Amino acid sequence: MTSAQATPIDPKAFNLFNIPDDYYLDPQPYFKALRDEDPIHRNADGSVLLTRYEDIITVWRDLSGVVNREQAYTKKFGPGPLLEHHTTSMLFRDPPDHDRLRTIVNPFFSQKSIERLRQATVDIVAKLLVDIEKKRDIDFILDFSSKIPVQLVCDIFGVPREEGPIIRDLGAQVLLPLNPTVTQEIIDAGHVATQKFKDYLLQYINLWRKRPMEETPSNIISALVAAEKRGEDISENEMAHLCILVLNGGHETTTNLIGLSTLALINHPDQMALMASEELNVPVAVEECIRFCSPLQLQGRRTTREVVIASGLIPAHTEVIFSVGAGNRDERVFDHPNAFDLNRKPNLHLAFGSGIHVCLGRPLARLELAIALPALAKRFPKMSLIEPPVFNKNARFRGIQKMKINLY
Ligand code: HEM
């Protein structure tokens, strides 16, 4: 990822709804221009785009900001399952509904619960390494990075790992319409996929409804059904959409993170060597991969009152979009922000968000990276790109679609 740019960027002309192709290869030159010259950038639809760290964190932490997007998403998606999902899942619900739903799933992501997945993660990675070492050339995303997170989220939900590909396929179609620019075809496919995803999950919800209640729920679906049986305030739709949200959160971003981190290591041989060495401080290295790659790049809030930020004022009732990838390279906060430095400290990046919606799955994402990347670097320290990677054309979820690498 270089920050070289042939023609100067006019940040005022930057249009989130008509993103240039080179942005997907490397958005950083755009972010730098926006941070330096237009930190409260007005988008064509009246929303604002924030790119400076301090500005983002102020709005993200402000409890008066809301996530409910009913009005905007009704206009964007039209009625149907896709709209239902992105207005029912807790990511787009405000308190008290958000807190009611998050309380049910929180225990599955405590440090202690995630630690129980350590051995499963080690085993998944070890098996994948054996599978790929038989080949010289692989598609890293297809053959490695996409296979780790989905198996682990299947375990957390108590659904068979073999069904991972169904979850990945449906999940991608539910998430793609959140991109700032989408076609009607993508929206229609999103509605169909959301309905299929709900039907798929309802089979398991109904299965657990027929079973006796577990004393300590062994998976998220069982926990949701137990809450329903205890007469807690939760509807069938909320159960299904919470499952879709966590399943999607659990694989897409982490697949992207493992892929982007591996690309960064290939592009920085000294850091690849450090990743493979016994001197590596694993937790510190993991934070740098997360900061440098920032797989979830755009998030948002709507202000309910005027908010004062370091760069100026945001009026009440404004849609605010945070560019996480830009905040994490802000030179006002990080020394040499474009350097990939696995020893970087301090590293208070924004990649997992802040405030009440702070990423639920962050201990799991950290665990996966901590196991997969050192194991990969130790086994294949000389891996190299066969051809330039193909990036997803997705401004919200930055990731790689295809990355052909030679392992030796
Ligand atoms: C590197 C990987 C990941 C990144 C960068 C990431 C990033 C984020 C961010 C920035 C938010 C906050 C959204 C907001 O405030 O509007 C969030 C929320 C969330 N994440 Fe993650 N995430 C990752 C992995 C995961 C995993 C592994 C899971 C689950 C297994 C997960 C589940 C969720 C859920 C359910 C929420 C919504 C929380 C709420 O609304 O209270 N994420 N994530």
CSV table of C-alpha atoms and ligand atoms in Angstrom, one decimal:
chain,number,residue,atom,x,y,z
A,1,MET,CA,0.0,0.0,0.0
A,2,THR,CA,1.8,3.2,-1.1
A,3,SER,CA,0.6,6.7,-0.7
A,4,ALA,CA,2.0,7.9,-4.0
A,5,GLN,CA,-0.6,9.8,-6.0
A,6,ALA,CA,-0.1,11.1,-9.5
A,7,THR,CA,-2.5,14.1,-9.6
A,8,PRO,CA,-3.2,16.3,-6.6
A,9,ILE,CA,-6.5,15.5,-4.8
A,10,ASP,CA,-9.1,18.2,-4.4
A,11,PRO,CA,-10.7,17.2,-1.1
A,12,LYS,CA,-13.7,19.4,-1.6
A,13,ALA,CA,-14.5,17.5,-4.8
A,14,PHE,CA,-14.3,14.1,-3.0
A,15,ASN,CA,-17.7,12.4,-3.5
A,16,LEU,CA,-18.4,9.4,-1.3
A,17,PHE,CA,-21.2,8.5,-3.7
A,18,ASN,CA,-18.9,8.4,-6.7
A,19,ILE,CA,-15.7,7.0,-5.5
A,20,PRO,CA,-12.7,6.9,-7.9
A,21,ASP,CA,-11.3,3.4,-8.7
A,22,ASP,CA,-7.8,4.2,-7.2
A,23,TYR,CA,-9.5,4.8,-3.8
A,24,TYR,CA,-10.1,1.1,-3.5
A,25,LEU,CA,-6.4,0.3,-4.1
A,26,ASP,CA,-5.3,2.8,-1.5
A,27,PRO,CA,-7.7,5.3,0.1
A,28,GLN,CA,-5.0,7.0,2.2
A,29,PRO,CA,-4.0,9.8,-0.2
A,30,TYR,CA,-7.7,10.8,-0.2
A,31,PHE,CA,-7.9,10.6,3.6
A,32,LYS,CA,-4.8,12.7,4.1
A,33,ALA,CA,-6.1,15.5,1.8
A,34,LEU,CA,-9.5,15.4,3.7
A,35,ARG,CA,-7.8,15.5,7.1
A,36,ASP,CA,-5.6,18.4,6.2
A,37,GLU,CA,-7.9,20.6,4.2
A,38,ASP,CA,-11.5,19.5,4.7
A,39,PRO,CA,-11.9,17.8,8.0
A,40,ILE,CA,-15.7,18.3,8.1
A,41,HIS,CA,-16.4,17.3,4.6
A,42,ARG,CA,-19.9,17.9,3.3
A,43,ASN,CA,-21.2,15.0,1.2
A,44,ALA,CA,-23.7,15.4,-1.7
A,45,ASP,CA,-26.6,14.1,0.5
A,46,GLY,CA,-26.0,16.6,3.3
A,47,SER,CA,-24.1,14.2,5.6
A,48,VAL,CA,-20.6,15.0,6.8
A,49,LEU,CA,-17.5,12.9,6.6
A,50,LEU,CA,-15.0,13.1,9.5
A,51,THR,CA,-11.4,12.0,9.0
A,52,ARG,CA,-9.5,13.3,12.0
A,53,TYR,CA,-9.0,11.0,15.0
A,54,GLU,CA,-10.1,13.5,17.7
A,55,ASP,CA,-13.3,14.6,15.8
A,56,ILE,CA,-14.3,11.0,15.2
A,57,ILE,CA,-13.9,9.9,18.8
A,58,THR,CA,-15.8,12.9,20.1
A,59,VAL,CA,-18.9,12.1,18.0
A,60,TRP,CA,-18.5,8.3,18.5
A,61,ARG,CA,-18.5,8.6,22.3
A,62,ASP,CA,-21.2,11.2,22.4
A,63,LEU,CA,-24.2,9.4,23.9
A,64,SER,CA,-26.6,11.9,22.4
A,65,GLY,CA,-25.8,10.6,18.9
A,66,VAL,CA,-28.2,7.9,17.6
A,67,VAL,CA,-27.8,5.0,15.2
A,68,ASN,CA,-31.4,4.5,14.1
A,69,ARG,CA,-31.4,4.8,10.3
A,70,GLU,CA,-35.0,4.0,9.7
A,71,GLN,CA,-35.7,7.1,7.6
A,72,ALA,CA,-32.5,6.9,5.5
A,73,TYR,CA,-32.7,3.2,5.0
A,74,THR,CA,-36.4,3.2,4.1
A,75,LYS,CA,-35.5,5.6,1.3
A,76,LYS,CA,-32.4,3.6,0.3
A,77,PHE,CA,-33.7,0.0,0.5
A,78,GLY,CA,-37.5,0.2,0.3
A,79,PRO,CA,-39.7,-2.1,2.4
A,80,GLY,CA,-38.7,-5.7,2.9
A,81,PRO,CA,-36.4,-8.0,4.8
A,82,LEU,CA,-33.2,-6.0,4.2
A,83,LEU,CA,-34.8,-2.9,5.7
A,84,GLU,CA,-36.1,-5.0,8.6
A,85,HIS,CA,-32.6,-6.3,9.3
A,86,HIS,CA,-30.8,-3.0,9.2
A,87,THR,CA,-33.4,-1.4,11.5
A,88,THR,CA,-33.9,-4.4,13.9
A,89,SER,CA,-30.3,-5.6,14.6
A,90,MET,CA,-28.7,-3.9,17.7
A,91,LEU,CA,-26.1,-2.2,15.6
A,92,PHE,CA,-28.9,0.2,14.4
A,93,ARG,CA,-30.9,0.3,17.6
A,94,ASP,CA,-30.5,2.9,20.4
A,95,PRO,CA,-30.9,2.3,24.1
A,96,PRO,CA,-32.8,0.8,25.8
A,97,ASP,CA,-33.4,-1.7,23.0
A,98,HIS,CA,-29.7,-1.9,22.1
A,99,ASP,CA,-28.7,-2.7,25.7
A,100,ARG,CA,-31.5,-5.3,26.1
A,101,LEU,CA,-30.2,-7.2,23.1
A,102,ARG,CA,-26.5,-6.8,23.8
A,103,THR,CA,-26.9,-8.1,27.3
A,104,ILE,CA,-28.0,-11.5,25.9
A,105,VAL,CA,-24.9,-12.0,23.7
A,106,ASN,CA,-22.2,-10.2,25.8
A,107,PRO,CA,-21.3,-13.4,27.9
A,108,PHE,CA,-20.3,-15.2,24.7
A,109,PHE,CA,-17.6,-12.6,24.0
A,110,SER,CA,-16.1,-12.2,27.5
A,111,GLN,CA,-12.3,-12.7,27.6
A,112,LYS,CA,-13.0,-16.0,29.4
A,113,SER,CA,-15.4,-17.3,26.8
A,114,ILE,CA,-13.2,-16.4,23.9
A,115,GLU,CA,-10.2,-18.0,25.7
A,116,ARG,CA,-12.1,-21.3,25.5
A,117,LEU,CA,-11.9,-21.0,21.7
A,118,ARG,CA,-8.1,-20.8,21.7
A,119,GLN,CA,-7.5,-24.5,21.1
A,120,ALA,CA,-10.2,-24.7,18.3
A,121,THR,CA,-8.5,-21.7,16.6
A,122,VAL,CA,-5.0,-23.3,16.9
A,123,ASP,CA,-6.4,-26.5,15.4
A,124,ILE,CA,-8.2,-24.7,12.5
A,125,VAL,CA,-5.1,-22.8,11.6
A,126,ALA,CA,-2.8,-25.9,11.9
A,127,LYS,CA,-5.1,-27.9,9.6
A,128,LEU,CA,-5.2,-25.1,7.0
A,129,LEU,CA,-1.5,-24.8,7.0
A,130,VAL,CA,-1.2,-28.5,6.3
A,131,ASP,CA,-3.8,-28.1,3.5
A,132,ILE,CA,-2.0,-25.2,1.8
A,133,GLU,CA,1.5,-26.4,2.2
A,134,LYS,CA,0.7,-29.2,-0.3
A,135,LYS,CA,0.3,-26.4,-2.9
A,136,ARG,CA,2.9,-24.0,-4.1
A,137,ASP,CA,0.4,-21.3,-5.2
A,138,ILE,CA,-2.8,-20.4,-3.4
A,139,ASP,CA,-5.6,-17.9,-3.5
A,140,PHE,CA,-5.0,-16.6,0.1
A,141,ILE,CA,-8.5,-15.4,0.7
A,142,LEU,CA,-10.3,-18.6,-0.6
A,143,ASP,CA,-7.8,-21.1,0.7
A,144,PHE,CA,-6.9,-19.5,4.1
A,145,SER,CA,-8.2,-16.2,5.5
A,146,SER,CA,-11.9,-16.8,4.8
A,147,LYS,CA,-11.8,-20.3,6.3
A,148,ILE,CA,-10.8,-19.3,9.9
A,149,PRO,CA,-13.5,-16.8,11.2
A,150,VAL,CA,-16.5,-18.5,9.7
A,151,GLN,CA,-15.7,-21.9,11.4
A,152,LEU,CA,-15.4,-20.1,14.8
A,153,VAL,CA,-18.6,-18.2,14.5
A,154,CYS,CA,-20.4,-21.4,13.5
A,155,ASP,CA,-19.1,-22.9,16.8
A,156,ILE,CA,-20.4,-19.9,18.8
A,157,PHE,CA,-23.8,-20.4,17.3
A,158,GLY,CA,-23.9,-24.1,17.5
A,159,VAL,CA,-24.4,-24.6,13.8
A,160,PRO,CA,-22.4,-27.1,11.7
A,161,ARG,CA,-19.1,-25.7,10.4
A,162,GLU,CA,-20.0,-27.2,7.0
A,163,GLU,CA,-22.7,-24.6,6.7
A,164,GLY,CA,-20.1,-21.8,6.8
A,165,PRO,CA,-20.2,-21.2,3.1
A,166,ILE,CA,-24.0,-20.6,3.2
A,167,ILE,CA,-23.4,-18.0,6.0
A,168,ARG,CA,-20.6,-16.3,4.1
A,169,ASP,CA,-22.6,-16.1,0.9
A,170,LEU,CA,-25.8,-14.8,2.4
A,171,GLY,CA,-23.9,-12.5,4.8
A,172,ALA,CA,-22.0,-10.8,2.0
A,173,GLN,CA,-25.3,-10.0,0.2
A,174,VAL,CA,-26.9,-8.5,3.4
A,175,LEU,CA,-23.8,-6.3,4.0
A,176,LEU,CA,-23.1,-5.0,0.5
A,177,PRO,CA,-26.1,-2.7,0.4
A,178,LEU,CA,-24.6,-0.7,3.3
A,179,ASN,CA,-22.0,0.6,0.9
A,180,PRO,CA,-22.6,4.3,0.1
A,181,THR,CA,-23.1,3.5,-3.6
A,182,VAL,CA,-25.3,0.5,-4.6
A,183,THR,CA,-27.4,-0.5,-7.5
A,184,GLN,CA,-31.0,-1.6,-7.3
A,185,GLU,CA,-29.8,-5.1,-8.3
A,186,ILE,CA,-27.7,-5.3,-5.1
A,187,ILE,CA,-30.5,-4.0,-3.0
A,188,ASP,CA,-32.9,-6.6,-4.5
A,189,ALA,CA,-30.4,-9.4,-3.9
A,190,GLY,CA,-30.0,-8.1,-0.3
A,191,HIS,CA,-33.7,-8.5,0.4
A,192,VAL,CA,-33.8,-12.0,-1.0
A,193,ALA,CA,-30.6,-13.0,0.9
A,194,THR,CA,-31.9,-11.6,4.2
A,195,GLN,CA,-35.1,-13.6,4.0
A,196,LYS,CA,-33.1,-16.8,3.2
A,197,PHE,CA,-30.8,-16.0,6.1
A,198,LYS,CA,-33.8,-15.6,8.4
A,199,ASP,CA,-35.4,-18.9,7.2
A,200,TYR,CA,-32.1,-20.7,7.7
A,201,LEU,CA,-31.7,-19.4,11.3
A,202,LEU,CA,-35.4,-20.1,12.2
A,203,GLN,CA,-34.8,-23.8,11.6
A,204,TYR,CA,-32.2,-23.7,14.5
A,205,ILE,CA,-34.3,-21.4,16.6
A,206,ASN,CA,-37.3,-23.8,16.3
A,207,LEU,CA,-35.0,-26.7,17.1
A,208,TRP,CA,-33.9,-25.1,20.4
A,209,ARG,CA,-37.5,-24.2,21.2
A,210,LYS,CA,-38.3,-28.0,21.2
A,211,ARG,CA,-35.3,-28.9,23.4
A,212,PRO,CA,-35.2,-28.5,27.2
A,213,MET,CA,-33.7,-25.3,28.4
A,214,GLU,CA,-29.9,-25.6,29.1
A,215,GLU,CA,-28.8,-24.4,32.5
A,216,THR,CA,-25.9,-22.5,30.9
A,217,PRO,CA,-26.6,-21.9,27.2
A,218,SER,CA,-24.0,-23.5,25.1
A,219,ASN,CA,-24.4,-21.2,22.1
A,220,ILE,CA,-26.0,-18.0,21.1
A,221,ILE,CA,-29.2,-19.5,19.6
A,222,SER,CA,-29.8,-21.5,22.7
A,223,ALA,CA,-29.3,-18.3,24.8
A,224,LEU,CA,-31.8,-16.4,22.7
A,225,VAL,CA,-34.4,-19.1,23.0
A,226,ALA,CA,-33.8,-19.4,26.7
A,227,ALA,CA,-34.5,-15.7,27.0
A,228,GLU,CA,-37.7,-16.1,25.1
A,229,LYS,CA,-38.8,-19.1,27.3
A,230,ARG,CA,-38.1,-17.0,30.4
A,231,GLY,CA,-40.6,-14.5,29.0
A,232,GLU,CA,-38.0,-11.8,28.4
A,233,ASP,CA,-38.8,-9.0,26.0
A,234,ILE,CA,-37.5,-10.4,22.7
A,235,SER,CA,-39.3,-11.0,19.4
A,236,GLU,CA,-38.6,-13.8,16.9
A,237,ASN,CA,-37.5,-11.1,14.4
A,238,GLU,CA,-35.0,-9.6,16.9
A,239,MET,CA,-33.6,-13.1,17.6
A,240,ALA,CA,-33.1,-13.8,13.9
A,241,HIS,CA,-31.6,-10.4,13.1
A,242,LEU,CA,-29.3,-10.4,16.1
A,243,CYS,CA,-27.9,-13.8,14.8
A,244,ILE,CA,-27.5,-12.4,11.3
A,245,LEU,CA,-25.6,-9.4,12.7
A,246,VAL,CA,-23.2,-11.4,14.9
A,247,LEU,CA,-22.6,-14.0,12.2
A,248,ASN,CA,-21.8,-11.3,9.7
A,249,GLY,CA,-19.7,-9.3,12.1
A,250,GLY,CA,-17.8,-12.4,13.0
A,251,HIS,CA,-16.5,-13.4,9.6
A,252,GLU,CA,-16.4,-10.6,7.0
A,253,THR,CA,-14.3,-8.1,8.9
A,254,THR,CA,-11.9,-10.7,10.3
A,255,THR,CA,-11.4,-12.4,6.9
A,256,ASN,CA,-10.5,-9.0,5.5
A,257,LEU,CA,-8.2,-8.2,8.4
A,258,ILE,CA,-6.2,-11.5,8.0
A,259,GLY,CA,-5.9,-10.9,4.2
A,260,LEU,CA,-4.9,-7.2,4.5
A,261,SER,CA,-2.5,-7.9,7.4
A,262,THR,CA,-0.8,-10.7,5.3
A,263,LEU,CA,-0.5,-8.3,2.4
A,264,ALA,CA,1.1,-5.7,4.7
A,265,LEU,CA,3.6,-8.3,5.9
A,266,ILE,CA,4.5,-9.3,2.3
A,267,ASN,CA,5.0,-5.7,1.5
A,268,HIS,CA,7.2,-5.2,4.6
A,269,PRO,CA,9.7,-8.1,4.7
A,270,ASP,CA,11.3,-6.8,8.0
A,271,GLN,CA,8.0,-7.0,9.7
A,272,MET,CA,7.3,-10.4,8.2
A,273,ALA,CA,10.6,-11.5,9.8
A,274,LEU,CA,9.6,-10.0,13.1
A,275,MET,CA,6.2,-11.7,12.9
A,276,ALA,CA,8.0,-15.0,12.5
A,277,SER,CA,10.5,-14.4,15.3
A,278,GLU,CA,10.3,-15.5,19.0
A,279,GLU,CA,11.0,-11.9,20.0
A,280,LEU,CA,7.5,-10.8,18.8
A,281,ASN,CA,5.2,-9.1,21.3
A,282,VAL,CA,2.1,-10.7,19.9
A,283,PRO,CA,-0.6,-8.5,21.4
A,284,VAL,CA,1.3,-5.3,20.4
A,285,ALA,CA,1.8,-6.7,16.8
A,286,VAL,CA,-1.9,-7.6,16.6
A,287,GLU,CA,-3.0,-4.0,17.5
A,288,GLU,CA,-0.8,-2.6,14.7
A,289,CYS,CA,-2.2,-5.0,12.1
A,290,ILE,CA,-5.7,-3.8,13.2
A,291,ARG,CA,-4.8,-0.1,13.1
A,292,PHE,CA,-2.9,-0.3,9.8
A,293,CYS,CA,-5.6,-2.3,8.0
A,294,SER,CA,-8.8,-1.0,9.6
A,295,PRO,CA,-11.1,-3.4,7.8
A,296,LEU,CA,-14.3,-1.6,8.9
A,297,GLN,CA,-13.7,1.8,7.3
A,298,LEU,CA,-17.0,3.7,7.6
A,299,GLN,CA,-19.4,3.9,10.5
A,300,GLY,CA,-21.9,6.6,11.4
A,301,ARG,CA,-24.1,8.4,13.9
A,302,ARG,CA,-26.9,11.0,13.6
A,303,THR,CA,-26.6,14.0,15.9
A,304,THR,CA,-29.6,14.9,18.0
A,305,ARG,CA,-28.0,18.2,19.2
A,306,GLU,CA,-25.2,20.5,18.1
A,307,VAL,CA,-21.9,18.8,18.8
A,308,VAL,CA,-18.6,20.8,19.2
A,309,ILE,CA,-15.6,18.9,17.8
A,310,ALA,CA,-12.0,20.1,17.6
A,311,SER,CA,-12.4,21.0,13.9
A,312,GLY,CA,-15.7,23.0,14.3
A,313,LEU,CA,-19.4,22.5,14.9
A,314,ILE,CA,-21.7,19.8,13.7
A,315,PRO,CA,-25.3,20.9,13.7
A,316,ALA,CA,-28.1,18.9,15.3
A,317,HIS,CA,-29.8,16.2,13.1
A,318,THR,CA,-26.8,15.7,10.9
A,319,GLU,CA,-25.8,12.3,9.5
A,320,VAL,CA,-22.1,11.9,10.5
A,321,ILE,CA,-19.9,9.3,8.7
A,322,PHE,CA,-16.6,8.4,10.4
A,323,SER,CA,-13.7,7.3,8.3
A,324,VAL,CA,-12.0,4.9,10.7
A,325,GLY,CA,-9.2,4.2,8.2
A,326,ALA,CA,-8.5,7.9,8.0
A,327,GLY,CA,-8.5,8.4,11.8
A,328,ASN,CA,-6.2,5.5,12.3
A,329,ARG,CA,-3.5,7.2,10.1
A,330,ASP,CA,-3.9,10.7,11.6
A,331,GLU,CA,-0.5,12.2,12.0
A,332,ARG,CA,-1.8,14.4,14.8
A,333,VAL,CA,-2.0,11.2,17.0
A,334,PHE,CA,0.3,8.5,15.5
A,335,ASP,CA,4.0,9.0,14.8
A,336,HIS,CA,4.8,8.1,11.2
A,337,PRO,CA,1.2,6.8,10.7
A,338,ASN,CA,1.9,5.2,7.3
A,339,ALA,CA,4.7,3.1,8.8
A,340,PHE,CA,3.7,-0.5,9.5
A,341,ASP,CA,5.5,-1.1,12.8
A,342,LEU,CA,4.7,-4.2,14.8
A,343,ASN,CA,6.3,-2.7,17.9
A,344,ARG,CA,4.1,0.4,17.8
A,345,LYS,CA,3.2,1.7,21.3
A,346,PRO,CA,1.0,3.4,22.3
A,347,ASN,CA,-1.6,2.4,19.7
A,348,LEU,CA,-5.1,3.5,20.7
A,349,HIS,CA,-6.6,3.0,17.3
A,350,LEU,CA,-10.3,3.4,16.5
A,351,ALA,CA,-10.8,0.2,14.5
A,352,PHE,CA,-13.2,-1.4,17.0
A,353,GLY,CA,-15.2,1.8,17.6
A,354,SER,CA,-16.0,3.4,20.9
A,355,GLY,CA,-19.0,4.0,23.1
A,356,ILE,CA,-21.9,1.6,23.7
A,357,HIS,CA,-21.7,-0.1,20.3
A,358,VAL,CA,-17.9,-0.8,20.7
A,359,CYS,CA,-17.2,-4.0,18.8
A,360,LEU,CA,-18.7,-7.1,20.5
A,361,GLY,CA,-16.3,-9.5,18.8
A,362,ARG,CA,-13.0,-7.7,19.4
A,363,PRO,CA,-11.5,-10.4,21.7
A,364,LEU,CA,-12.3,-13.0,19.0
A,365,ALA,CA,-10.8,-11.0,16.2
A,366,ARG,CA,-7.6,-10.4,18.3
A,367,LEU,CA,-7.4,-14.2,19.2
A,368,GLU,CA,-7.6,-15.2,15.5
A,369,LEU,CA,-5.0,-12.8,14.4
A,370,ALA,CA,-2.6,-13.7,17.3
A,371,ILE,CA,-2.7,-17.3,16.3
A,372,ALA,CA,-3.0,-17.2,12.5
A,373,LEU,CA,-0.3,-14.5,11.6
A,374,PRO,CA,2.7,-15.8,13.6
A,375,ALA,CA,2.0,-19.4,12.5
A,376,LEU,CA,1.7,-18.3,8.9
A,377,ALA,CA,4.9,-16.2,9.0
A,378,LYS,CA,6.9,-18.9,10.7
A,379,ARG,CA,5.8,-21.6,8.2
A,380,PHE,CA,6.0,-19.5,5.0
A,381,PRO,CA,8.4,-16.5,5.7
A,382,LYS,CA,9.2,-16.1,2.0
A,383,MET,CA,5.6,-16.0,0.6
A,384,SER,CA,5.2,-13.5,-2.2
A,385,LEU,CA,2.5,-12.1,-4.5
A,386,ILE,CA,2.1,-13.7,-7.8
A,387,GLU,CA,0.1,-10.8,-9.2
A,388,PRO,CA,-1.4,-7.6,-7.7
A,389,PRO,CA,-4.3,-8.4,-5.3
A,390,VAL,CA,-7.9,-7.5,-6.3
A,391,PHE,CA,-9.5,-5.3,-3.8
A,392,ASN,CA,-13.2,-5.4,-3.0
A,393,LYS,CA,-15.1,-2.3,-4.4
A,394,ASN,CA,-16.5,-1.7,-1.0
A,395,ALA,CA,-15.8,1.6,0.8
A,396,ARG,CA,-17.3,0.4,4.1
A,397,PHE,CA,-15.7,-3.0,4.4
A,398,ARG,CA,-12.1,-2.7,3.1
A,399,GLY,CA,-10.9,-6.1,2.0
A,400,ILE,CA,-9.3,-8.2,-0.7
A,401,GLN,CA,-11.4,-10.3,-3.1
A,402,LYS,CA,-8.5,-12.3,-4.5
A,403,MET,CA,-4.8,-12.6,-3.6
A,404,LYS,CA,-2.7,-15.1,-5.5
A,405,ILE,CA,0.4,-15.9,-3.5
A,406,ASN,CA,3.4,-18.2,-3.9
A,407,LEU,CA,4.2,-19.8,-0.5
A,408,TYR,CA,7.8,-20.5,-1.0
B,1,HEM,C1,-11.2,-7.0,12.8
B,1,HEM,C2,-12.4,-7.4,13.0
B,1,HEM,C3,-13.5,-6.4,13.4
B,1,HEM,C4,-13.6,-5.1,13.3
B,1,HEM,C5,-12.6,-4.1,12.7
B,1,HEM,C6,-14.8,-4.7,13.8
B,1,HEM,C7,-15.3,-3.4,13.9
B,1,HEM,C8,-16.4,-3.0,14.6
B,1,HEM,C9,-16.8,-1.6,14.8
B,1,HEM,C10,-16.1,-0.4,14.4
B,1,HEM,C11,-18.0,-1.7,15.5
B,1,HEM,C12,-18.8,-0.5,16.0
B,1,HEM,C13,-19.9,0.0,15.1
B,1,HEM,C14,-20.5,1.3,15.6
B,1,HEM,O1,-20.2,1.9,16.6
B,1,HEM,O2,-21.4,1.8,14.9
B,1,HEM,C15,-18.4,-3.0,15.6
B,1,HEM,C16,-19.6,-3.5,16.2
B,1,HEM,C17,-19.9,-4.8,16.3
B,1,HEM,N1,-19.1,-5.9,16.0
B,1,HEM,FE1,-17.2,-5.9,15.2
B,1,HEM,N2,-15.5,-5.8,14.3
B,1,HEM,C18,-14.7,-6.9,14.0
B,1,HEM,C19,-14.9,-8.2,14.4
B,1,HEM,C20,-16.0,-8.7,14.9
B,1,HEM,C21,-16.3,-10.0,15.3
B,1,HEM,C22,-15.3,-11.2,15.2
B,1,HEM,C23,-17.6,-10.1,15.7
B,1,HEM,C24,-18.4,-11.2,16.2
B,1,HEM,C25,-18.1,-12.4,16.3
B,1,HEM,C26,-18.1,-8.7,15.7
B,1,HEM,C27,-19.4,-8.3,16.0
B,1,HEM,C28,-19.8,-7.0,16.2
B,1,HEM,C29,-21.2,-6.7,16.6
B,1,HEM,C30,-22.3,-7.6,16.9
B,1,HEM,C31,-21.2,-5.3,16.7
B,1,HEM,C32,-22.4,-4.4,17.1
B,1,HEM,C33,-22.3,-4.0,18.5
B,1,HEM,C34,-23.4,-3.2,19.1
B,1,HEM,O3,-24.2,-2.6,18.3
B,1,HEM,O4,-23.5,-3.1,20.3
B,1,HEM,N3,-17.2,-7.9,15.2
B,1,HEM,N4,-17.4,-3.8,15.1
